[in-house]
Short mmCIF file of N, CA and C in Angstrom, two decimals:
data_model
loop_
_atom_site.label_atom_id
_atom_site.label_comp_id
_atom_site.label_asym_id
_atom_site.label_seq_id
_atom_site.Cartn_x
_atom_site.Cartn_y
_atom_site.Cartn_z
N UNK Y 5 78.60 25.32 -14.64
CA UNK Y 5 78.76 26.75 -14.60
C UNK Y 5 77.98 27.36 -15.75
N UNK Y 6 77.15 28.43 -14.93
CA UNK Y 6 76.52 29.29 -16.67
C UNK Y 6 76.82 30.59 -15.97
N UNK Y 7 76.27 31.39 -17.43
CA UNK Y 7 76.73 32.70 -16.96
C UNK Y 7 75.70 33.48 -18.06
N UNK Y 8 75.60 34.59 -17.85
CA UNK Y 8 75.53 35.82 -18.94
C UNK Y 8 75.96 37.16 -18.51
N UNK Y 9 76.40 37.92 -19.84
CA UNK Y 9 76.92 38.59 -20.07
C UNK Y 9 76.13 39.91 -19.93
N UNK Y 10 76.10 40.73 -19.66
CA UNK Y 10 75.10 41.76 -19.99
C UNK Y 10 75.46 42.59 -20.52
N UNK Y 11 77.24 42.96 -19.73
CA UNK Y 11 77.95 44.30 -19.84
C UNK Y 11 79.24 43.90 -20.49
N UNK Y 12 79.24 43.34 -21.56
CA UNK Y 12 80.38 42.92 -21.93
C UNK Y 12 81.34 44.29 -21.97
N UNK Y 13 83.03 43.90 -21.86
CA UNK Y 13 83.75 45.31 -21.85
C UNK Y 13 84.75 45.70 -23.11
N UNK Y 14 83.96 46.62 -23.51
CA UNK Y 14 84.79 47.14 -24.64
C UNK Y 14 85.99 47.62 -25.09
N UNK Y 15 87.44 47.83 -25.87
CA UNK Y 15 88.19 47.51 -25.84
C UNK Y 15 89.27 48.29 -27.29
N UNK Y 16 89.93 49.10 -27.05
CA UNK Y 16 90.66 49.65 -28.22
C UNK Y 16 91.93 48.55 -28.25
N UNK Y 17 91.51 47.74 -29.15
CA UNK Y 17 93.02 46.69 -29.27
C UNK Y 17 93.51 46.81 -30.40
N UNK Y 18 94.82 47.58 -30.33
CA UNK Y 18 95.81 47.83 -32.00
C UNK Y 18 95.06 48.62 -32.67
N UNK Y 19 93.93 49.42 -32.91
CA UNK Y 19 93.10 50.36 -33.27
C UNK Y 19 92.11 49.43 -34.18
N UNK Y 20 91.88 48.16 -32.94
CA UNK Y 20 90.43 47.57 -33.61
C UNK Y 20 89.63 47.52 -32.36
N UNK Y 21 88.37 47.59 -32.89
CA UNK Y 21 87.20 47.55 -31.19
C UNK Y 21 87.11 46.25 -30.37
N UNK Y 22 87.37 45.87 -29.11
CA UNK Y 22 87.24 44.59 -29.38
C UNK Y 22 86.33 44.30 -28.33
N UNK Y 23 85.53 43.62 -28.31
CA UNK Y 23 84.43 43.73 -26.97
C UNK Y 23 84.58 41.88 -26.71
N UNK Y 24 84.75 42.12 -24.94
CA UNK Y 24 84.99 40.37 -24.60
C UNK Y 24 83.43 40.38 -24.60
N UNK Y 25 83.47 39.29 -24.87
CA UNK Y 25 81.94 38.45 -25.04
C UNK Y 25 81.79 37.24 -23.54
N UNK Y 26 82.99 36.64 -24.28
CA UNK Y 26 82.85 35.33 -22.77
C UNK Y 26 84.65 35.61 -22.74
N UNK Y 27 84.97 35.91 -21.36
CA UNK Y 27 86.23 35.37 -20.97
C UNK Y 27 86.41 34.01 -20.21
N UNK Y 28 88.15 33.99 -20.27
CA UNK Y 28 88.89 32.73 -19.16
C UNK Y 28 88.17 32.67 -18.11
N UNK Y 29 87.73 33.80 -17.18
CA UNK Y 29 87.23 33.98 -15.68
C UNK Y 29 85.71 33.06 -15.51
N UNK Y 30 85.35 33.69 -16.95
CA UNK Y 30 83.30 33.25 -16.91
C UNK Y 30 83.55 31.81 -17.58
N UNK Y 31 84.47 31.15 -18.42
CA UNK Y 31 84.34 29.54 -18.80
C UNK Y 31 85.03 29.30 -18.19
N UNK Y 32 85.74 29.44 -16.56
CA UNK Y 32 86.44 28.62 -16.25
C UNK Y 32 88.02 27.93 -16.87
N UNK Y 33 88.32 28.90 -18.09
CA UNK Y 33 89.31 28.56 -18.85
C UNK Y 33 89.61 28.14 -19.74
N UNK Y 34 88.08 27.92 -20.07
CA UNK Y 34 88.12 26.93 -21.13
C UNK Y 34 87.97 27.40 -22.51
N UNK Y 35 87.59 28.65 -22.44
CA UNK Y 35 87.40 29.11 -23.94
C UNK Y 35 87.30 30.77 -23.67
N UNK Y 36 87.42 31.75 -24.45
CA UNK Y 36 87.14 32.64 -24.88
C UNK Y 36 86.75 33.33 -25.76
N UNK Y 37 85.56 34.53 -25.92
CA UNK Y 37 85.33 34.93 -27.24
C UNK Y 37 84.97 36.52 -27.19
N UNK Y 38 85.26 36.72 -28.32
CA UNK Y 38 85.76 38.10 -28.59
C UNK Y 38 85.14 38.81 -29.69
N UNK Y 39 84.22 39.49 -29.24
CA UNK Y 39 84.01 40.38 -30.63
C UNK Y 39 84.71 41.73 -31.12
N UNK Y 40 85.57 41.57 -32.47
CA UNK Y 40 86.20 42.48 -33.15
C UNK Y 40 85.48 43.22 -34.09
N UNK Y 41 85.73 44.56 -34.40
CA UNK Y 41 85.02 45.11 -35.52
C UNK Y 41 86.84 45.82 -35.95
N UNK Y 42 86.89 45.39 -36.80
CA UNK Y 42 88.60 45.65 -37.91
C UNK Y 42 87.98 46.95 -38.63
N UNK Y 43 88.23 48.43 -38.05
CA UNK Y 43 88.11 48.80 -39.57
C UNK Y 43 88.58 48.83 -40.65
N UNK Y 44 88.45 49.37 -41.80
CA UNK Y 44 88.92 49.23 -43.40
C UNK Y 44 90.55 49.63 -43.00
N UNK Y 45 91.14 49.19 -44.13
CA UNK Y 45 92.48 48.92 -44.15
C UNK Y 45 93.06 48.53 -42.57
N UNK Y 46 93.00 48.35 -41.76
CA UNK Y 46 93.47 47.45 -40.64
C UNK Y 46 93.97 45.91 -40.81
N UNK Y 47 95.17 45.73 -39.94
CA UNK Y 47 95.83 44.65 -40.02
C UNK Y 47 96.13 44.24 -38.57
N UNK Y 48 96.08 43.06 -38.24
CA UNK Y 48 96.75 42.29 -37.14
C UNK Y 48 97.83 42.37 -37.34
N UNK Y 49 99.50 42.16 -36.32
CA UNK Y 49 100.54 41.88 -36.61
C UNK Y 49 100.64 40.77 -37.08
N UNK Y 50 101.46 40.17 -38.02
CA UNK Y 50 101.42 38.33 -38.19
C UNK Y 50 101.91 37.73 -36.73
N UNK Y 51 101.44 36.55 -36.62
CA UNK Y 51 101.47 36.14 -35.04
C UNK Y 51 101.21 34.83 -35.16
N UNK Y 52 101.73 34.24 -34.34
CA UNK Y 52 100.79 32.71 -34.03
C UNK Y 52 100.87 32.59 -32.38
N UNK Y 53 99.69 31.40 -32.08
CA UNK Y 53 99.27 31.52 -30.51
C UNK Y 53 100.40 29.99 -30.03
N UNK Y 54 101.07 29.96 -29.38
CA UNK Y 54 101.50 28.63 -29.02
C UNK Y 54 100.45 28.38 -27.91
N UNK Y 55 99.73 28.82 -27.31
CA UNK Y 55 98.74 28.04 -26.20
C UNK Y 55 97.38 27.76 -26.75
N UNK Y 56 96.97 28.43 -27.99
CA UNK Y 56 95.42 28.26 -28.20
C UNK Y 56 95.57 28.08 -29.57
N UNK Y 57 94.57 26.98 -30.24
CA UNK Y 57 93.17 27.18 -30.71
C UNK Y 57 92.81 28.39 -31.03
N UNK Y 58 92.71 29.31 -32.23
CA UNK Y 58 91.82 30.29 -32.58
C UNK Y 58 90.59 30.06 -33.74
N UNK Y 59 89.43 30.10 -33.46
CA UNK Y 59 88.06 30.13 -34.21
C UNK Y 59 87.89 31.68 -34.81
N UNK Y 60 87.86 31.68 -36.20
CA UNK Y 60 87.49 33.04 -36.87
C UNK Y 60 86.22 32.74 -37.59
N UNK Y 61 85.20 33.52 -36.90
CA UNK Y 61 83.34 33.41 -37.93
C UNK Y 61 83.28 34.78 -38.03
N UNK Y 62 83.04 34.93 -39.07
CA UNK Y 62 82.90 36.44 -39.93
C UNK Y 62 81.60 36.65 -39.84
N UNK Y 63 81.27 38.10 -39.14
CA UNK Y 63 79.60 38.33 -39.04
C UNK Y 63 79.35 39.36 -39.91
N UNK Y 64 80.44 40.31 -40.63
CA UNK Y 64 79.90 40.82 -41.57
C UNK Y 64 81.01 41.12 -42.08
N UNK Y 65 80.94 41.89 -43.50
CA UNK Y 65 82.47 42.10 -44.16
C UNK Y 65 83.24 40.67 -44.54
N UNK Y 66 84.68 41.35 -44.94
CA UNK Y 66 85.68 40.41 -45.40
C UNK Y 66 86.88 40.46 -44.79
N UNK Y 67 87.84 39.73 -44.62
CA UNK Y 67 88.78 39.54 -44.24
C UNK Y 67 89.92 38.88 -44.97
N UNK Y 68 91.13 38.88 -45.35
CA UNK Y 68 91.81 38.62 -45.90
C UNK Y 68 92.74 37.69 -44.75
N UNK Y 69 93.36 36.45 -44.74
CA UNK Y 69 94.14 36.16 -43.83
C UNK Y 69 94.99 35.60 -44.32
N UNK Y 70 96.20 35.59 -44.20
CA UNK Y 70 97.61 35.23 -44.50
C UNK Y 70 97.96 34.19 -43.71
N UNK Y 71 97.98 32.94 -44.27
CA UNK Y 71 97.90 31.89 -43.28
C UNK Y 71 99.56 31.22 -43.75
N UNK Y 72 100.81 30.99 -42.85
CA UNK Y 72 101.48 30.72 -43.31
C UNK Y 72 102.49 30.91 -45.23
N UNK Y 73 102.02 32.37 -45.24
CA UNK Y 73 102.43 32.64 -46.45
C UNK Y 73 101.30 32.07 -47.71
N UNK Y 74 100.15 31.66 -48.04
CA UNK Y 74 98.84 32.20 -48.54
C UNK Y 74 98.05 32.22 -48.02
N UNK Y 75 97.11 33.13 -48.62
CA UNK Y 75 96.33 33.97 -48.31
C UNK Y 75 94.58 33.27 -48.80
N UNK Y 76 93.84 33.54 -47.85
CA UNK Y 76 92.44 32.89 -48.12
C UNK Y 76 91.90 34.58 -47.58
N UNK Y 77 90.65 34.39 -48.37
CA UNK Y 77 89.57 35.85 -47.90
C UNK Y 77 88.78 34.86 -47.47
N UNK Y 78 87.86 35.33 -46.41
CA UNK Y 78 86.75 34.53 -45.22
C UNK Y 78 85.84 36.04 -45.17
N UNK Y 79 84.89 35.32 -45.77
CA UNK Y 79 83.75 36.27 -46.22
C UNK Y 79 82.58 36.21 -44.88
N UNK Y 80 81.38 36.86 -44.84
CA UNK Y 80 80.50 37.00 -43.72
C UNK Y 80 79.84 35.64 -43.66
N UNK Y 81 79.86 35.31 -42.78
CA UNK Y 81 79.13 33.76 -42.77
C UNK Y 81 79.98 32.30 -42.72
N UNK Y 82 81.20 32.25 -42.93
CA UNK Y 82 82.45 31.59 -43.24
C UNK Y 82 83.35 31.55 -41.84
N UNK Y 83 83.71 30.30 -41.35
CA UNK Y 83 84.36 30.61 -40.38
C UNK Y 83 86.01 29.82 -40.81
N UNK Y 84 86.66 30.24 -39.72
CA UNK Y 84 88.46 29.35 -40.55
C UNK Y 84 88.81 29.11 -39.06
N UNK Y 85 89.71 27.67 -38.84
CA UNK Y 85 90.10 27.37 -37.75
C UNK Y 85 91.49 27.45 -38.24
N UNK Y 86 92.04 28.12 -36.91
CA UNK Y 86 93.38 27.66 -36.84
C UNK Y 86 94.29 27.28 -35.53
N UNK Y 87 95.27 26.34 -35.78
CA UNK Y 87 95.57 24.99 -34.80
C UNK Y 87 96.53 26.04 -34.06
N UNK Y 88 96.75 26.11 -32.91
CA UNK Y 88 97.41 26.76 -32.47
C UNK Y 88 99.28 26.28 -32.88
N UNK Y 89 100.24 27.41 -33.21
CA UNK Y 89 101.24 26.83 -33.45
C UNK Y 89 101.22 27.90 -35.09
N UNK Y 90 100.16 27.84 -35.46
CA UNK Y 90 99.97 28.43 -37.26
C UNK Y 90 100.19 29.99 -37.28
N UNK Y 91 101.13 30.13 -37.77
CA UNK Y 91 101.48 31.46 -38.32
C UNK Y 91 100.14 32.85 -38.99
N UNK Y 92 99.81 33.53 -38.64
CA UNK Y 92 98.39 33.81 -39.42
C UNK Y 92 98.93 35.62 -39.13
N UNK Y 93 97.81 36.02 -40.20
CA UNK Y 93 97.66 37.49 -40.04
C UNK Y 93 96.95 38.20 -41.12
N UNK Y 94 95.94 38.89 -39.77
CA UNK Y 94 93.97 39.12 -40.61
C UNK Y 94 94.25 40.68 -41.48
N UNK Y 95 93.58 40.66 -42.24
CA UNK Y 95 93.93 42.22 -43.12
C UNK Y 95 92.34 42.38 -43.64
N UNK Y 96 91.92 43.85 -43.20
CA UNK Y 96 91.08 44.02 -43.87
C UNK Y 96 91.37 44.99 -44.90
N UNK Y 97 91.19 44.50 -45.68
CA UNK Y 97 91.36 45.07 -47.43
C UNK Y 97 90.36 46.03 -47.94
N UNK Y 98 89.31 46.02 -47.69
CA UNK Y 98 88.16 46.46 -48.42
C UNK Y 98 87.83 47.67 -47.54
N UNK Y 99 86.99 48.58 -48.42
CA UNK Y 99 86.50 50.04 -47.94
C UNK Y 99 85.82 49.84 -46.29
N UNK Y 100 85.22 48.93 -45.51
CA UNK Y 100 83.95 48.93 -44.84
C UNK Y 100 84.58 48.25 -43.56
N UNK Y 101 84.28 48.48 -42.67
CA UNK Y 101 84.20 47.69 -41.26
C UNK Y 101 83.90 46.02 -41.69
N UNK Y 102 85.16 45.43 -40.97
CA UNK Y 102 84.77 43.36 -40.62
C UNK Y 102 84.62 43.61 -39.18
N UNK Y 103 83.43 42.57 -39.18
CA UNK Y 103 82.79 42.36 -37.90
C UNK Y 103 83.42 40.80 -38.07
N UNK Y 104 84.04 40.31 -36.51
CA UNK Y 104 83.81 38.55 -36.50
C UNK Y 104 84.05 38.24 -35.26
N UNK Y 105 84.13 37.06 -35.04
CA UNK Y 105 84.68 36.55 -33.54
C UNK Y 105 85.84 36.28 -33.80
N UNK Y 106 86.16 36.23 -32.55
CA UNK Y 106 87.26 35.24 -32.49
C UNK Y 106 87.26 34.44 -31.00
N UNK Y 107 87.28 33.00 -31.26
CA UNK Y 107 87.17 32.29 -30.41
C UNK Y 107 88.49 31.50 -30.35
N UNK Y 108 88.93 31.48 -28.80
CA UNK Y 108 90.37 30.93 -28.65
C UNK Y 108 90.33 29.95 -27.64
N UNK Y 109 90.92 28.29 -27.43
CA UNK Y 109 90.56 27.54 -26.38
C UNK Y 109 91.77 26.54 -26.29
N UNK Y 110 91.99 26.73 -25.22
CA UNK Y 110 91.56 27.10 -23.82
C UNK Y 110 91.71 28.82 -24.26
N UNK Y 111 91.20 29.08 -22.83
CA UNK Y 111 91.25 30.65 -23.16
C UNK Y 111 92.91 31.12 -22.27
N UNK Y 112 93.11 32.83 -22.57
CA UNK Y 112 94.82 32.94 -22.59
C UNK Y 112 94.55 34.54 -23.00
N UNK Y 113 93.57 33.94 -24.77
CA UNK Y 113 94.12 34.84 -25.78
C UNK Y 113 93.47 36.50 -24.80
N UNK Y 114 92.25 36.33 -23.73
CA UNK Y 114 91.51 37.41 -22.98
C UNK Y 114 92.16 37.98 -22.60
N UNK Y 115 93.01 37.31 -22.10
CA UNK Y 115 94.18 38.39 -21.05
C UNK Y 115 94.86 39.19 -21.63
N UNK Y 116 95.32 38.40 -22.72
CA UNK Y 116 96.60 39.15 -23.51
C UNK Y 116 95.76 40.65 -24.01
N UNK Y 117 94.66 40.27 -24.60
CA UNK Y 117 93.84 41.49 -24.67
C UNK Y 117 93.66 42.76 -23.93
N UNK Y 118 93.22 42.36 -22.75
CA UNK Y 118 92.79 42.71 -21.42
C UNK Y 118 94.59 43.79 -20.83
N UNK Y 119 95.30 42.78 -21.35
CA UNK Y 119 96.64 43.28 -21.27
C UNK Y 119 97.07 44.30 -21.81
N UNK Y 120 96.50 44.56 -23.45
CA UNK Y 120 97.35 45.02 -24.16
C UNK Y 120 96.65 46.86 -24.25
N UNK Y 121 95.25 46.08 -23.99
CA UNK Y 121 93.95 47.29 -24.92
C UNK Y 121 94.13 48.31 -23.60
N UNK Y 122 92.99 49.28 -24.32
CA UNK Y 122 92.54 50.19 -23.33
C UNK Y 122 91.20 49.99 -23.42
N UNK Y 123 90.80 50.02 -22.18
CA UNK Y 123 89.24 50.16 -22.17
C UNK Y 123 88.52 51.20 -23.46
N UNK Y 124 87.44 51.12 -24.24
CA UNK Y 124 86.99 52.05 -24.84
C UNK Y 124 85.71 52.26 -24.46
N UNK Y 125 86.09 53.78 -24.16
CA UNK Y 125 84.35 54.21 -23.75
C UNK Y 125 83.35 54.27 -25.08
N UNK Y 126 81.92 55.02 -24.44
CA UNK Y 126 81.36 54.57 -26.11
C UNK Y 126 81.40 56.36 -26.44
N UNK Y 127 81.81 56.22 -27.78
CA UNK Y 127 81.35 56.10 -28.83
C UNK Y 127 81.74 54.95 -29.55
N UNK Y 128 82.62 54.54 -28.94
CA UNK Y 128 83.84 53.33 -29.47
C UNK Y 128 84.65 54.11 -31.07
N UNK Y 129 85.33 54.52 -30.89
CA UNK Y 129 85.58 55.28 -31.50
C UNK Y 129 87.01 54.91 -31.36
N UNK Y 130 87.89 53.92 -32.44
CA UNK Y 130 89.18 53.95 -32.55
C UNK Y 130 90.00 54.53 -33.57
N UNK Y 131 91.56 54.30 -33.25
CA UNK Y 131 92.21 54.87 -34.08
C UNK Y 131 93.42 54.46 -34.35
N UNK Y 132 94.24 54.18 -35.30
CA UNK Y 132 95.50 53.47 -35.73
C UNK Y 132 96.04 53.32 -34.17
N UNK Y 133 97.20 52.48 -33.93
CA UNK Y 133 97.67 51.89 -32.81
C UNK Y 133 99.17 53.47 -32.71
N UNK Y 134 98.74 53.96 -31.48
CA UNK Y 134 99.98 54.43 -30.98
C UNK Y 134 101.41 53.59 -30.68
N UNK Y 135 102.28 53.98 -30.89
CA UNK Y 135 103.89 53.08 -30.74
C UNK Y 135 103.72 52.44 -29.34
N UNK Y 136 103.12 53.42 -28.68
CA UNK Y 136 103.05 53.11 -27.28
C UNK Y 136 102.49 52.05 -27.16
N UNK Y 137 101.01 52.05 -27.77
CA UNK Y 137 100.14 50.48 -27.74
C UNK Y 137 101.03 49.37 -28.00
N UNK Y 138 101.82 49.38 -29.27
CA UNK Y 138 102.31 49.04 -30.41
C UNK Y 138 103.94 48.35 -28.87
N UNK Y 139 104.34 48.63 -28.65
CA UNK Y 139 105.17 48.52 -27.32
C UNK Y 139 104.78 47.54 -26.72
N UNK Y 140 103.58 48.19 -25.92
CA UNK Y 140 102.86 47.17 -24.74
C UNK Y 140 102.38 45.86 -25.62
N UNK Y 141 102.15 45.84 -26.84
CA UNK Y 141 101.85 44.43 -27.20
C UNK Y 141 102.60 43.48 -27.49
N UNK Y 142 104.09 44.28 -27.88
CA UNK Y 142 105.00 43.29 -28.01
C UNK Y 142 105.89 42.99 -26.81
N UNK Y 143 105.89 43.83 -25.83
CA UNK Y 143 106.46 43.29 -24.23
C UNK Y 143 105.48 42.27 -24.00
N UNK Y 144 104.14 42.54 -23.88
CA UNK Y 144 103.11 41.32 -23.04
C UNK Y 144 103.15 40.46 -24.12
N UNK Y 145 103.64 40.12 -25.05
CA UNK Y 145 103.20 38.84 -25.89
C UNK Y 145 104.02 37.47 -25.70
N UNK Y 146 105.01 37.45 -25.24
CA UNK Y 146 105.90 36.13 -24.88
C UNK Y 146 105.08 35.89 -23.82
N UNK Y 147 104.69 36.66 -22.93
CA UNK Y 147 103.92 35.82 -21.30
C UNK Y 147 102.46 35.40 -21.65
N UNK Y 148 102.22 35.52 -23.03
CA UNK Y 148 101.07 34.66 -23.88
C UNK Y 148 101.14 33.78 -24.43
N UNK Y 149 102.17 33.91 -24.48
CA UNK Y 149 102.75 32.53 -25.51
C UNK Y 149 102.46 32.78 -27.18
N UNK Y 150 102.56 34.50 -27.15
CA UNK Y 150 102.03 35.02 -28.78
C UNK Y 150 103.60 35.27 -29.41
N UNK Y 151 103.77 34.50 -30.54
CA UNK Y 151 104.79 35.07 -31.11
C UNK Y 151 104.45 35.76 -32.24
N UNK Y 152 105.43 37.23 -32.01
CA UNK Y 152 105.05 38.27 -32.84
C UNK Y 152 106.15 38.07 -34.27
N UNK Y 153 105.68 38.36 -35.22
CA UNK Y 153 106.64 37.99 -36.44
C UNK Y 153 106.79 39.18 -37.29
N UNK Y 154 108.15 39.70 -37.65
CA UNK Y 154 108.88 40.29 -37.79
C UNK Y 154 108.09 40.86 -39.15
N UNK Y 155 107.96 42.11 -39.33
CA UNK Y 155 107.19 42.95 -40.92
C UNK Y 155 107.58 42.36 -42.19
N UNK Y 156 108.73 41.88 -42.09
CA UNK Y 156 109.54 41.68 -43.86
C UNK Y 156 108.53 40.01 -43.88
N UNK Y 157 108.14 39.79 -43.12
CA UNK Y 157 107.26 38.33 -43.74
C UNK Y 157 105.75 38.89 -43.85
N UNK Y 158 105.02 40.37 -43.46
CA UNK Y 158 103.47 40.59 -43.35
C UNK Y 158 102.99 41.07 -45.05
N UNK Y 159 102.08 40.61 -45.20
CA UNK Y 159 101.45 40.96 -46.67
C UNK Y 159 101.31 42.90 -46.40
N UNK Y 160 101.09 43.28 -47.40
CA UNK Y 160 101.02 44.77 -47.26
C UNK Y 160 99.68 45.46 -47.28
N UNK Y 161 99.64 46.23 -46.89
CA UNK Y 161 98.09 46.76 -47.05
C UNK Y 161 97.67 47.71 -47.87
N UNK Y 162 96.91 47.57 -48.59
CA UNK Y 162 97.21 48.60 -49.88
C UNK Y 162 96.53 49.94 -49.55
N UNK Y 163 97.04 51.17 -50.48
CA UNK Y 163 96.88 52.11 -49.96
C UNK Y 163 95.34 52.49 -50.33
#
């Protein structure tokens, strides 16, 4: 199986951009990848995947990630694996847009995406996560096998 992408589809997820690159559908299942752009002060919920494998390669910017209670920064060029099962949660700290992938395998993590986001037209132009978003991600996340973890364990984001 090959494929290319031409029109990859863009994506307001939690008020980060997220554009699928390769989904479950185009590898057959086997992998997925995802390009995020985090803007400044943005945070993932803390989470871990029980079905996948997640690959983080930083294409520009920094990232702060909270991996089981410490914390590593993964700078542009730097990638961090984590085993599915691992507690994690990405923070961007710094003034500027993180650009990175994220690669998840088998793939799962597309859907949940696909699930959660709204399409974004372009300008791509996001914005903090409505409750509403904020809702729909934590109803669709058990049928991902994403467990969402409770605020009193997430690092803080400074003002």
């Amino acid at each position: 199986m090959s494929f290319q992408n031409i029109k990859p589809v863009d994506y307001d997820f939690g008020g980060s951009h997220a554009r699928m690159l390769v989904s479950g559908k185009q590898s057959a299942g086997s992998y997925c990848m995802i390009e995020i752009f985090s803007p400044a002060g943005r945070a993932t919920p803390a989470h871990r995947h029980q079905h996948e494998d997640e690959t983080i390669h930083m294409l520009e910017g920094e990232l702060d990630v909270n991996i089981e209670g410490t914390t590593h920064t993964v700078r542009a060029g730097e990638t961090l694996y984590l085993e599915r099962g691992t507690a994690h949660q990405l923070i961007n700290r710094s003034d500027a847009t993180a650009r990175y992938l994220v690669i998840c395998a088998p793939a799962g993590f597309d859907e949940f995406v696909e699930t959660c986001a709204d399409v974004l037209p372009a300008p791509y132009e996001t914005a903090p996560p409505s409750d509403a978003s904020k809702q729909r991600m934590r109803d669709a996340a058990p049928r991902f096998g994403i467990t969402l973890i409770p605020p009193q364990n997430v690092a803080p984001i400074p003002a």
